[in-house]
Tab-separated table of C-alpha atoms in Angstrom:
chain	number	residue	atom	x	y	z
O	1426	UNK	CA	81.303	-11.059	-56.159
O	1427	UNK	CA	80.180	-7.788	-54.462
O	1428	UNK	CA	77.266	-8.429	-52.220
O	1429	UNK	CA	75.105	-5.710	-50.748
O	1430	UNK	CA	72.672	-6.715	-47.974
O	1431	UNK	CA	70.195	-4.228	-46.441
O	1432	UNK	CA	69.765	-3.754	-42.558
O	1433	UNK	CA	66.469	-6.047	-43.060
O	1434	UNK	CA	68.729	-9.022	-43.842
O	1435	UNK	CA	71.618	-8.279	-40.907
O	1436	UNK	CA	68.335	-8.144	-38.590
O	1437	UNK	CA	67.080	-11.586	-39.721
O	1438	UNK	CA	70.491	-13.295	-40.014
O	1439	UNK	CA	71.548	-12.444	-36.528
O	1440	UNK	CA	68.533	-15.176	-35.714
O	1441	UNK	CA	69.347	-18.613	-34.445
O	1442	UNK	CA	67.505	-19.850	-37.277
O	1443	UNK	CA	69.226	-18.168	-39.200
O	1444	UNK	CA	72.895	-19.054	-37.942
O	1445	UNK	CA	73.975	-21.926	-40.257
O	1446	UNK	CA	73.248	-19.123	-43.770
O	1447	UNK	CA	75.251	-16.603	-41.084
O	1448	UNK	CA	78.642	-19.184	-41.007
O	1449	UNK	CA	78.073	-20.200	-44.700
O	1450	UNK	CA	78.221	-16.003	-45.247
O	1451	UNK	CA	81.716	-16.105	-42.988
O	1452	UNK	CA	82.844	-18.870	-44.873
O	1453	UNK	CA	82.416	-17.330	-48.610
O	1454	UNK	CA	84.246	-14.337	-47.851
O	1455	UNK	CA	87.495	-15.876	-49.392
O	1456	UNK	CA	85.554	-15.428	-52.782
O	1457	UNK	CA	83.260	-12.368	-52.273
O	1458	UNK	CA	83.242	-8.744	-50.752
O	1459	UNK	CA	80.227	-8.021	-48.604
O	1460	UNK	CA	79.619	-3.976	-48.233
O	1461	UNK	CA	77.592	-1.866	-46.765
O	1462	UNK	CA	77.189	2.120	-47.157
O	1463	UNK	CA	75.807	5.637	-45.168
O	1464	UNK	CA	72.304	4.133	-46.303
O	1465	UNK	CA	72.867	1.408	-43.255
O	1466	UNK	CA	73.794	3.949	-40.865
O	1467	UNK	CA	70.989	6.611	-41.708
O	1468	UNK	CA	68.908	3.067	-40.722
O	1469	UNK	CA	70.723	2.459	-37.734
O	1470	UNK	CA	71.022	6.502	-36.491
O	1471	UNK	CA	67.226	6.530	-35.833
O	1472	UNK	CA	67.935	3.964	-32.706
O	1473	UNK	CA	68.060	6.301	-29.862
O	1474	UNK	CA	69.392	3.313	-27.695
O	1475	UNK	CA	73.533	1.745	-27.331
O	1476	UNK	CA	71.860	-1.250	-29.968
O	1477	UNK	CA	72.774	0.385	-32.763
O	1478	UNK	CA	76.214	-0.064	-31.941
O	1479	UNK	CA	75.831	-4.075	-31.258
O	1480	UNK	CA	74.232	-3.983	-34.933
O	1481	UNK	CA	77.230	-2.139	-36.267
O	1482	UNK	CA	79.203	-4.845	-34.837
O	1483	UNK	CA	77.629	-7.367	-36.494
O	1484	UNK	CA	78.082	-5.570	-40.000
O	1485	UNK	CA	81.098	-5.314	-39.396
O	1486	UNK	CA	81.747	-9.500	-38.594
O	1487	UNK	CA	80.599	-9.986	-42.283
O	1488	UNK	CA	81.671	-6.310	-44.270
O	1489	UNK	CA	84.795	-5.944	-42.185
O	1490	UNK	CA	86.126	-2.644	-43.329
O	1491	UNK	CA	84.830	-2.306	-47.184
O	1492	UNK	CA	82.430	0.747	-46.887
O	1493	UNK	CA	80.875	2.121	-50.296
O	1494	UNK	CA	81.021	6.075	-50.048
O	1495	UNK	CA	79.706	9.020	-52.373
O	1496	UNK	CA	82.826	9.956	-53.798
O	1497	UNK	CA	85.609	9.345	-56.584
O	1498	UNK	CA	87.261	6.870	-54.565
O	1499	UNK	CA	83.760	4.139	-54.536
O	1500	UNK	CA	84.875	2.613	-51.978
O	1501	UNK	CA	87.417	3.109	-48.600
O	1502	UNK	CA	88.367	0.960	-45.579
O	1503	UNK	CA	86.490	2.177	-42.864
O	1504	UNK	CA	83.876	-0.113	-40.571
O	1505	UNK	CA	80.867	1.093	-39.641
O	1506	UNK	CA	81.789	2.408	-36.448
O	1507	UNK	CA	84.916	4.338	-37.970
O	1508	UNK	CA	81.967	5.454	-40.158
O	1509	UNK	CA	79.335	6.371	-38.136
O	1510	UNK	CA	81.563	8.318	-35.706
O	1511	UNK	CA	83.024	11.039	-38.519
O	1512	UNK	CA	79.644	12.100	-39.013
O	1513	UNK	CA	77.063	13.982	-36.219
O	1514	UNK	CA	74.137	11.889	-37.306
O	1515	UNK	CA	71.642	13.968	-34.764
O	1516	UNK	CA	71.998	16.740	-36.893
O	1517	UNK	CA	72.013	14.778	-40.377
O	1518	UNK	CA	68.344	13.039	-39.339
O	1519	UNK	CA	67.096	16.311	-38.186
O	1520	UNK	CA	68.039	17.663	-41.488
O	1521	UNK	CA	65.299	15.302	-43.187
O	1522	UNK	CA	62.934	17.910	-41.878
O	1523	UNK	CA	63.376	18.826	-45.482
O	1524	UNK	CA	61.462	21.978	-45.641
O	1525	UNK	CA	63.425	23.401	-42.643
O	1526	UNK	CA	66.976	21.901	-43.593
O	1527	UNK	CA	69.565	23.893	-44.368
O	1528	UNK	CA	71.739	20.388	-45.945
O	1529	UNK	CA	72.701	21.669	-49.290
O	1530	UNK	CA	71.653	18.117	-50.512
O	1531	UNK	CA	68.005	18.717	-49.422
O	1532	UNK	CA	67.946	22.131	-50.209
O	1533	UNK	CA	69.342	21.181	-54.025
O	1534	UNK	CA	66.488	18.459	-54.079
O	1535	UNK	CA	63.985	20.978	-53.142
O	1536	UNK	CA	65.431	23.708	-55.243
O	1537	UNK	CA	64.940	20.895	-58.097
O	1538	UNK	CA	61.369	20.004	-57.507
O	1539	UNK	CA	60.179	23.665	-57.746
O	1540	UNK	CA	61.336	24.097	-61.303
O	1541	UNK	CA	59.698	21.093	-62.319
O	1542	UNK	CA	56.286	21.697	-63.405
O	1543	UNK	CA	53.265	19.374	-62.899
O	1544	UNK	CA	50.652	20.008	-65.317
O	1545	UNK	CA	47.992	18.140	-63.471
O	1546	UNK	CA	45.182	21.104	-63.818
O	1547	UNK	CA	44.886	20.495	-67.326
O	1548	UNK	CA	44.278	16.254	-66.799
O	1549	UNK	CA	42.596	16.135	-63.842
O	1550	UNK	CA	39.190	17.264	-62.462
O	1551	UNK	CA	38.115	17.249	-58.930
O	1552	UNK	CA	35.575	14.643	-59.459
O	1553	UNK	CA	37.869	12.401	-60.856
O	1554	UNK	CA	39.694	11.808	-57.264
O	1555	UNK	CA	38.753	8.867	-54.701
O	1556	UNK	CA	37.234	10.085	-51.035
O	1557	UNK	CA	40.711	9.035	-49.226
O	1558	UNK	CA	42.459	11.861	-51.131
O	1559	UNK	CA	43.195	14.652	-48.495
O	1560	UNK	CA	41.197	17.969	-49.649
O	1561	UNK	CA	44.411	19.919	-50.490
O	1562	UNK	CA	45.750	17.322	-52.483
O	1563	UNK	CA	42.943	17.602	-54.569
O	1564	UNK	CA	42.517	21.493	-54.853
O	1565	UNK	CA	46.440	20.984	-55.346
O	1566	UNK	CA	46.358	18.536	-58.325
O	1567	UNK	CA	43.488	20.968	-60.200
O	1568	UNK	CA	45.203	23.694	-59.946
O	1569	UNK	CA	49.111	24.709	-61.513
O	1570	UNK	CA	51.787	23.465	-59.090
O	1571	UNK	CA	55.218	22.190	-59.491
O	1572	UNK	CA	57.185	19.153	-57.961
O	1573	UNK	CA	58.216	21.357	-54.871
O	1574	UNK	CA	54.657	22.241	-54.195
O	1575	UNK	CA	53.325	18.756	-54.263
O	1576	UNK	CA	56.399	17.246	-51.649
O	1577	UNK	CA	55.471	20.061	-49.338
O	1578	UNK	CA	51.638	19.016	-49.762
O	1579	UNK	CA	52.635	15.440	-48.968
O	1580	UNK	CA	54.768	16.312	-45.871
O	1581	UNK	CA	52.800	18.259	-44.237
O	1582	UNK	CA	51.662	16.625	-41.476
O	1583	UNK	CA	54.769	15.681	-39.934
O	1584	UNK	CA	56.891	18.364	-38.637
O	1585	UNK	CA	60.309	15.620	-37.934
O	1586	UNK	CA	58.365	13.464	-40.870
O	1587	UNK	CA	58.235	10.657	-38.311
O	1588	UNK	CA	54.542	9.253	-39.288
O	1589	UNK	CA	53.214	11.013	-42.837
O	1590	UNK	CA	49.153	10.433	-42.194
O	1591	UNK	CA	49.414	13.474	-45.148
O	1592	UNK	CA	51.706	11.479	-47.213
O	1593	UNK	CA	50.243	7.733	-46.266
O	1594	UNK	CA	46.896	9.409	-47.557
O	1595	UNK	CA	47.916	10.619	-50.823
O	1596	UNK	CA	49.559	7.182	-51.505
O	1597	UNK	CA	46.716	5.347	-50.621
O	1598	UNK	CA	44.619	7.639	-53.136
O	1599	UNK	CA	47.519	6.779	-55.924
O	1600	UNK	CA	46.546	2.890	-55.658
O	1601	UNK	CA	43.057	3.317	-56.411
O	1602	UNK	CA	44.192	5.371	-59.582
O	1603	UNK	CA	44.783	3.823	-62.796
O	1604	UNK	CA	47.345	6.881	-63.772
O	1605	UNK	CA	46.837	7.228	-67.591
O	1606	UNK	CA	49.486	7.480	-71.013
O	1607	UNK	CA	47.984	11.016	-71.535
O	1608	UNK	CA	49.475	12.082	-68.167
O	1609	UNK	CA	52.832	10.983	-68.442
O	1610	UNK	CA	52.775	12.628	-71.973
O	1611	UNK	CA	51.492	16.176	-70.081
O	1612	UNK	CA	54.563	16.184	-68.392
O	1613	UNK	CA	57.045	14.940	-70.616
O	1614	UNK	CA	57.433	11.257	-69.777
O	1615	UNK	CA	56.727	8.968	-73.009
O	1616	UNK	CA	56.967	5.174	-73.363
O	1617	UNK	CA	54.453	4.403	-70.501
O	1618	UNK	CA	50.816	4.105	-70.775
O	1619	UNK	CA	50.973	3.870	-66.834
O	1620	UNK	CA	51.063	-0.151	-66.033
O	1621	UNK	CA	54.125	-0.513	-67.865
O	1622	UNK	CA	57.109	0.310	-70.354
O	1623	UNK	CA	56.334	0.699	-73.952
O	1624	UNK	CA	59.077	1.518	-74.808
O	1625	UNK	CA	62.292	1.718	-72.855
O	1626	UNK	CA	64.618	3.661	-74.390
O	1627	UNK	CA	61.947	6.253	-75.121
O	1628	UNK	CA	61.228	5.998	-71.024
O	1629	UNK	CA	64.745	6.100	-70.087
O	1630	UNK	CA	65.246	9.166	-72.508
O	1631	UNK	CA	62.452	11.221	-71.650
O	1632	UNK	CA	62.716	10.242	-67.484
O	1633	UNK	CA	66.035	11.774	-67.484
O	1634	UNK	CA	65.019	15.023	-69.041
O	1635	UNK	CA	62.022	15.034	-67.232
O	1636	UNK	CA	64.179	14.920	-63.900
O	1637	UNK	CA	67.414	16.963	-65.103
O	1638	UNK	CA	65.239	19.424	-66.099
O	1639	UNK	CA	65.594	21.870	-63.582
O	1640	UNK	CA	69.698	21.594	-63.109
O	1641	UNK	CA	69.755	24.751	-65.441
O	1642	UNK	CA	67.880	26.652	-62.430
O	1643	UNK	CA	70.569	25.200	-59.984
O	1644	UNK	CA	73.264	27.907	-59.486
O	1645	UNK	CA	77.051	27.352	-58.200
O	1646	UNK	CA	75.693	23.306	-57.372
O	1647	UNK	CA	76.762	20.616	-59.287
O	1648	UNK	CA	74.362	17.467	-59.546
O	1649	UNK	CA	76.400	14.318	-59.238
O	1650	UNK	CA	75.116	10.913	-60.097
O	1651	UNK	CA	74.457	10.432	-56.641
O	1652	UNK	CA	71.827	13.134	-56.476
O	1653	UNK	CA	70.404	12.206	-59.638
O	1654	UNK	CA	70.381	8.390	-58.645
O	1655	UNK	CA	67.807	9.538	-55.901
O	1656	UNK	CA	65.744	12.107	-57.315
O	1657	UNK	CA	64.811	9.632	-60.098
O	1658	UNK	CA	64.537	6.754	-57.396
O	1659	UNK	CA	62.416	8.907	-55.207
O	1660	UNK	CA	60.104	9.818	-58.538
O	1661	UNK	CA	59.079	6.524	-58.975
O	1662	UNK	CA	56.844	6.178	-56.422
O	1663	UNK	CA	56.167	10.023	-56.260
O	1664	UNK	CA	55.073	10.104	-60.044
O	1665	UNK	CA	52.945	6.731	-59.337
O	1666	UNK	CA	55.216	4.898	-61.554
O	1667	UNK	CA	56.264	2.042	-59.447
O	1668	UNK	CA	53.481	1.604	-56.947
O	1669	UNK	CA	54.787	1.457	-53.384
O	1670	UNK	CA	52.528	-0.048	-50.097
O	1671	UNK	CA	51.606	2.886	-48.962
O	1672	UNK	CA	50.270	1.646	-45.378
O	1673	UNK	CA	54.382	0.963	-44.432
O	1674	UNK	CA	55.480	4.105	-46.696
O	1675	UNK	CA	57.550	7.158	-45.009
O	1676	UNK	CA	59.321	9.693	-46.662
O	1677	UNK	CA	62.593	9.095	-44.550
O	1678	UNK	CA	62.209	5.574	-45.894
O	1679	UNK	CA	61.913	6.265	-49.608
O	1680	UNK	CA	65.015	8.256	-49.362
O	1681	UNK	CA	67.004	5.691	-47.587
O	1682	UNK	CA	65.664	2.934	-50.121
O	1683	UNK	CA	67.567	5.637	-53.231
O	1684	UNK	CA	70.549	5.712	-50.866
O	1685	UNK	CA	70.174	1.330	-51.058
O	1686	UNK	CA	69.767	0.962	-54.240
O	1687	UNK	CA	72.126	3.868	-55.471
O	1688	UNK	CA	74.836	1.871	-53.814
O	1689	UNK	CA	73.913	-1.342	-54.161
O	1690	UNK	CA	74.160	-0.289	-58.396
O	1691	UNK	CA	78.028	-0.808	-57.504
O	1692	UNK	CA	77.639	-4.300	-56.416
O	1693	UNK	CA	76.785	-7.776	-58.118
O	1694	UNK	CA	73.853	-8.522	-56.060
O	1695	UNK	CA	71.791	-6.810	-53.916
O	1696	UNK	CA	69.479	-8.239	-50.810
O	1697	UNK	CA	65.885	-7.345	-49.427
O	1698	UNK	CA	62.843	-8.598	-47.841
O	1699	UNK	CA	61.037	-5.433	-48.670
O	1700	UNK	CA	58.799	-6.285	-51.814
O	1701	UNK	CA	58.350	-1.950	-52.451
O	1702	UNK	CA	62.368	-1.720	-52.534
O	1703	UNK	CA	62.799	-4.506	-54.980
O	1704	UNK	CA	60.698	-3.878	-57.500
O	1705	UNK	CA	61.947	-0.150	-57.286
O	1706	UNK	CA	64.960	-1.023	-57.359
O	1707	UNK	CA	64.415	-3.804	-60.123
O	1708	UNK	CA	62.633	-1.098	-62.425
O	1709	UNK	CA	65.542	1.227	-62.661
O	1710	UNK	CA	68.057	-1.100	-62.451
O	1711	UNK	CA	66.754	-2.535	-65.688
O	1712	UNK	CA	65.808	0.823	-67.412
O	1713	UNK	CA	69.139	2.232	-66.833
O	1714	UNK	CA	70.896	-1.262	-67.763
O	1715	UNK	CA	72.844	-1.648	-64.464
O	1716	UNK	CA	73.873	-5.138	-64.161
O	1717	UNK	CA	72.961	-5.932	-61.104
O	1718	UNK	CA	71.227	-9.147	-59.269
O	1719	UNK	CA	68.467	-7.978	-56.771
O	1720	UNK	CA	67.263	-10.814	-54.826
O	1721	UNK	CA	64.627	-11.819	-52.132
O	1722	UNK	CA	66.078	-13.059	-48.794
O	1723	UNK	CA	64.644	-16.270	-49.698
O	1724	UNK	CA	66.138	-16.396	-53.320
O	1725	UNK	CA	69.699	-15.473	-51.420
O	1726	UNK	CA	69.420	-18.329	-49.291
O	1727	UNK	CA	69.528	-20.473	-52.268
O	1728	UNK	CA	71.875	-19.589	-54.280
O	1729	UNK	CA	74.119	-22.899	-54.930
O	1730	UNK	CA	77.464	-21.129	-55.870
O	1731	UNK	CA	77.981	-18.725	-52.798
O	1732	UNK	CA	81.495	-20.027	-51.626
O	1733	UNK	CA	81.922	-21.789	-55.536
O	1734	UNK	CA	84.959	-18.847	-56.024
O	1735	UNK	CA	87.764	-21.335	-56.582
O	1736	UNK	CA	86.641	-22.701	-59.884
O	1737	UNK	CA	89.774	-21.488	-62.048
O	1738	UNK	CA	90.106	-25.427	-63.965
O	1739	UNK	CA	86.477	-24.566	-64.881
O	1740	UNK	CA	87.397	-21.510	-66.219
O	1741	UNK	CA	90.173	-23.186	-68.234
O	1742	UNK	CA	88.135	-25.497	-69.520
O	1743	UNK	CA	85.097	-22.727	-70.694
O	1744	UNK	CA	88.000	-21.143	-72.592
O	1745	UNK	CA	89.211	-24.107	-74.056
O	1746	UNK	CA	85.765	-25.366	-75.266
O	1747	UNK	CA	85.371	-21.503	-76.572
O	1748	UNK	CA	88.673	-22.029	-78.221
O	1749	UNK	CA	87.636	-25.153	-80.123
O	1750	UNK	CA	84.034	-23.639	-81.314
O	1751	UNK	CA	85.466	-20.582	-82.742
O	1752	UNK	CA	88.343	-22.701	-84.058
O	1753	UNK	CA	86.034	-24.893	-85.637
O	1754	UNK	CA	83.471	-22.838	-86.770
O	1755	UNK	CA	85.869	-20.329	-88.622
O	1756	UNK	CA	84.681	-17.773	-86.340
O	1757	UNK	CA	87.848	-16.205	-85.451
O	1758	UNK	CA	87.290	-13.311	-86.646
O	1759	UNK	CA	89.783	-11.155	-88.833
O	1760	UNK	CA	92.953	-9.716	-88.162
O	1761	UNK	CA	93.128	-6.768	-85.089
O	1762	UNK	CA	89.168	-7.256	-84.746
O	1763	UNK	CA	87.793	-8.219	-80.950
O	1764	UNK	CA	85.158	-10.945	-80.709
O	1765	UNK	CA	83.143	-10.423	-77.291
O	1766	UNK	CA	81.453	-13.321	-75.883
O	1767	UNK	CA	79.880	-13.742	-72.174
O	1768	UNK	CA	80.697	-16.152	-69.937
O	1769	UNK	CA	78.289	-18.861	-68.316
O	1770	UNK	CA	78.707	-18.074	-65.306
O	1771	UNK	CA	80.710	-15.162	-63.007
O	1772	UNK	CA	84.523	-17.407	-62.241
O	1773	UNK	CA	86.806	-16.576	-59.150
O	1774	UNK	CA	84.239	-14.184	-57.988
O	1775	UNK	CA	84.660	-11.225	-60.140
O	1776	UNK	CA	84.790	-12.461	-64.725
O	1777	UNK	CA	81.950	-13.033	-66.647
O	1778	UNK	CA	83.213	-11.261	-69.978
O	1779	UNK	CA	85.549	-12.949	-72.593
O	1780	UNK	CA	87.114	-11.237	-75.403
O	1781	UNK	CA	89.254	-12.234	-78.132
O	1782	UNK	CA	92.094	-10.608	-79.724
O	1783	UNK	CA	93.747	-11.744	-82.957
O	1784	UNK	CA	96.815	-9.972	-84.245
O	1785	UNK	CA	99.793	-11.481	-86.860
O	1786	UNK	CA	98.554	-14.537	-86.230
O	1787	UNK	CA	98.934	-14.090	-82.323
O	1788	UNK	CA	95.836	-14.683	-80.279
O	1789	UNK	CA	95.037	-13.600	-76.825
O	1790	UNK	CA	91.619	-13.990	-74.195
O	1791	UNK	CA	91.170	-10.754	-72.322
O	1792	UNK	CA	89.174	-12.874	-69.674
O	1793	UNK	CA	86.986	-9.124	-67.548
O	1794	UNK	CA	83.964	-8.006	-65.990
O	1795	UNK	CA	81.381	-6.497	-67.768
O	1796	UNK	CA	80.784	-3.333	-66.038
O	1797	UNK	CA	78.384	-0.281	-66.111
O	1798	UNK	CA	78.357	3.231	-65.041
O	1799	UNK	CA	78.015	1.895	-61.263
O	1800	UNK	CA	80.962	-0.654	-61.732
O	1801	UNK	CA	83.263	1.071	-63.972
O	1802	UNK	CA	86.261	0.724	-61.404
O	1803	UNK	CA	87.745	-2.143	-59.395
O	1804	UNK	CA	88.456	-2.457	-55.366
O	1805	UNK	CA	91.541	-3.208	-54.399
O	1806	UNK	CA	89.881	-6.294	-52.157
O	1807	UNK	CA	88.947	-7.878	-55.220
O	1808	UNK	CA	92.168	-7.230	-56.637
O	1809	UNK	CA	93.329	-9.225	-53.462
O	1810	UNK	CA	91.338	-11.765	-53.504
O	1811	UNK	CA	91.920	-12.589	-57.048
O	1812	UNK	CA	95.653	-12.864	-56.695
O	1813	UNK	CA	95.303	-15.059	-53.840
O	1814	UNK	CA	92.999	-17.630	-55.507
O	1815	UNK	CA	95.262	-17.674	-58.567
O	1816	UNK	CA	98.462	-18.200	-55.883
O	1817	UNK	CA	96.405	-20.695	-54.618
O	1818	UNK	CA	95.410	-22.836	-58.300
O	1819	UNK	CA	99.082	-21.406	-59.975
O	1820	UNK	CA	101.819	-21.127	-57.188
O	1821	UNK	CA	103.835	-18.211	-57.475
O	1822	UNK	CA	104.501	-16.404	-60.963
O	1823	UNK	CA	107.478	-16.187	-63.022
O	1824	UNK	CA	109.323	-13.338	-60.648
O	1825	UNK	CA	108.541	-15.592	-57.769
O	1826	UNK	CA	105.752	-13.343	-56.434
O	1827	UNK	CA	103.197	-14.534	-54.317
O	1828	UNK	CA	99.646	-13.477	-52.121
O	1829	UNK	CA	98.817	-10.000	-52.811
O	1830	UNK	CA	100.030	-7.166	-51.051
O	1831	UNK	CA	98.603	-3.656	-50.407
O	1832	UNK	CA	101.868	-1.797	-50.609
O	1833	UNK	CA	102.286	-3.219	-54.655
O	1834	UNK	CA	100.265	-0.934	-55.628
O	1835	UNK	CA	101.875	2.751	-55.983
O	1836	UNK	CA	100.064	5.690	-57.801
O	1837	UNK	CA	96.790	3.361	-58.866
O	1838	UNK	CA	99.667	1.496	-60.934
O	1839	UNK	CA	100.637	-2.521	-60.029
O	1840	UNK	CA	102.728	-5.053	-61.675
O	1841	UNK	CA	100.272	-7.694	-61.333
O	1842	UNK	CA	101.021	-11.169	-62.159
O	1843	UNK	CA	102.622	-13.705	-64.748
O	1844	UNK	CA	102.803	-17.515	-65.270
O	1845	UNK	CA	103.180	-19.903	-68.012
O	1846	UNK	CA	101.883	-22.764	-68.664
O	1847	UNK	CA	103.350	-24.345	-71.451
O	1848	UNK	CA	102.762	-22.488	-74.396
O	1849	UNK	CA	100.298	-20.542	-72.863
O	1850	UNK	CA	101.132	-16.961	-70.746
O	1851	UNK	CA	98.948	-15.636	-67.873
O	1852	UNK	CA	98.498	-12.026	-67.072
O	1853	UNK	CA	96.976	-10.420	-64.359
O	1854	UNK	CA	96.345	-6.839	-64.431
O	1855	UNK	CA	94.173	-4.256	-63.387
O	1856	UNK	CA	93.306	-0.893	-65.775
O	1857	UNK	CA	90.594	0.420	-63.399
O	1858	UNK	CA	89.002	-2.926	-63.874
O	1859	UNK	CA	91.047	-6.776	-63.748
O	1860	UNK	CA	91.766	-8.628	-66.731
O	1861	UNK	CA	93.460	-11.919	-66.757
O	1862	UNK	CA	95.151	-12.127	-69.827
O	1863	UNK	CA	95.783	-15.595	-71.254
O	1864	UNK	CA	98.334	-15.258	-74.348
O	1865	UNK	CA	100.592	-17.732	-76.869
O	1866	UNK	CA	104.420	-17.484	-75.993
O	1867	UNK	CA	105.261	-19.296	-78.899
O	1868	UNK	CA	104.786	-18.982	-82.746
O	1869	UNK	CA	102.472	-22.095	-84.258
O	1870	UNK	CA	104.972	-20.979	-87.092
């Protein structure tokens, strides 16, 4: 499994009483990938002493080298120091000073906002708005503005955006508001009466317009995922969708929370004590269908399976018993037709999707990962990994090949593996994602 911990976690789990979860996190590397991403070291940049580096170092005793990055690759081998030290992160923080920053990610962000118009005159009336509200938020919100207009208001106060008294203030005004169905209408947002989803397709639909809105103003700049990942992260709490605690709230914090959660869509589970961050991240995981396990430190600590990667028998035997039912049951299916059926549970780190193939008579288990937009393409660490475990439970294949090596793979292309078993072929193979392949190699006939 991928596993994505946030610098919360590394903080608590370099604790002595925290030391025998640290060894059992060592230990279950032969079956899972730990990662990290920029989001750590935007956390980690903001230490103006030499401990940042001792954190990095710990990071690195339980990620090693497998860095998530913003790019076509996903994913390279870099450690966090190899990281941290292409980048002049002095400049990068002082770039958060959004309204000042020259960053053509900012900017973009900015240029975004002011094309997105916030209809708030026609809803709201002064009176309507609790005491804690600063005075130019109000006159702000009864009067037309757009996105870009409203950030600035909510920055304000903080030149470097170190403290936010502006922002905390406006927050702490959006928890004593019950936001209402007829505003989220005004501005385009439908299937939420403001307390929750209504209807989530409708949301999803309408969210994305609502924040995409104002690409067709964007000149020469192309809006990745990435960007659009955050601006509709960020807009959650911004749009008083997903009330945050605004007493802890910063808006270098929000951002680095999208950065989290943006990357931590490309793992299997993701890993916070911050309650804001999870149920953020929670929300638009499950709006936008990313299949992805966000967890509590405390839930983490209990999960029973963390080093339970070497179950291949049990994986025989869930295909087997699968086998039987559909066998019995008449539920093969017909002829070139693929019957999809999920797994229990995720086996040798990485499948949790089974589908069956039936052809002349010939059957076949494509034995995958179900995947989304965030997880459409597989590391070659897993790749690794999985080899090794099947070395391990199989011995070497049919062209007396053995552990997995780097150098197989030439031009994203690699010969994978093949045993048999009886009357039963194995195939492992990658096609941007792995597939073990289990296959008759003799006719019933």
């Amino acid at each position: 499994m991928r596993i994505y911990l946030d610098n919360c976690i590394y903080q608590d789990l370099k604790k002595e009483e925290n030391k025998t979860l640290y060894s059992s996190i060592i230990e279950s590397k032969q079956y899972n990938i730990y990662l990290f991403s920029e989001a750590h070291l935007y956390d980690l940049s903001r230490d103006v002493t030499n401990e940042k580096y001792i954190d990095m170092e710990f990071i690195e005793s339980i990620c090693e080298n497998n860095c998530l990055l913003n790019d076509a690759s996903g994913a390279r081998l870099l450690t966090p120091k190899e990281y941290y030290n292409m980048y002049d992160w002095e400049n990068l923080i002082k770039s958060e000073d959004i309204f000042k920053s020259e960053d053509p990610f900012i900017k973009l962000i900015m240029d975004m906002f002011k094309n997105i118009p916030l209809p708030f005159n026609s809803i709201f009336k002064s009176d309507l708005f609790s005491s804690k509200y600063p005075k130019e938020f109000v006159e702000t919100m009864t009067e037309p503005s757009d996105l870009k207009e409203y950030t600035e208001l909510m920055l304000k106060a903080s030149d470097q955006m170190k403290e936010h008294p502006f922002f905390k203030g406006i927050l702490q005004g959006n928890r004593e508001v019950n936001t209402t169905k007829e505003f989220y209408i005004a501005i385009g947002i439908n299937g939420f009466d403001g307390e929750k989803i209504t209807d989530k397709e409708e949301f999803k639909q309408s969210y994305v317009k609502y924040i995409n809105q104002s690409h067709k103003f964007i000149k020469n700049t192309k809006v990745d995922s990435y960007q659009t990942f955050i601006n509709m992260y960020m807009g959650l709490e911004i749009l008083n969708i997903v009330k945050g605690k605004p007493q802890k709230q910063k808006f270098t914090n929000l951002m680095n929370d999208s950065r989290h959660a943006y990357f931590g869509a490309g793992c299997d589970i993701v890993v916070s004590k911050d309650i804001d961050f999870i149920e953020k991240t929670k929300f638009i995981y499950d709006i936008f269908d990313i299949n992805t396990l966000v967890l509590s430190f405390e839930d983490f600590k209990s999960i029973p399976n963390l080093n339970d990667g070497n179950n291949f028998n049990e994986l025989i035997n869930e295909i087997t018993n699968i086998s039987e039912y559909l066998y019995n049951n008449n539920l093969n299916g017909e002829d070139n037709k693929v019957l999809s059926i999920a797994l229990s549970k995720i086996y040798i780190g990485y499948f949790n999707m089974l589908y069956r193939v039936e052809h002349e008579n010939k059957w076949s288990f494509i034995i995958t990962k179900k995947v989304d937009e965030y997880k459409n393409k597989s590391l070659i660490k897993e790749i690794e990994l999985i080899t090794n475990i099947l070395i391990n439970n199989l011995g070497e294949d049919i062209n007396n090949k053995a552990f997995f090596s780097r150098d197989e793979i030439i031009n994203e292309c690699w010969n994978g593996r093949t045993w048999y078993l009886g009357q039963m072929g194995i195939y492992l193979n990658f096609r941007n994602i792995i597939e073990l392949i289990f296959y008759k190699t003799i006719d019933e006939n």
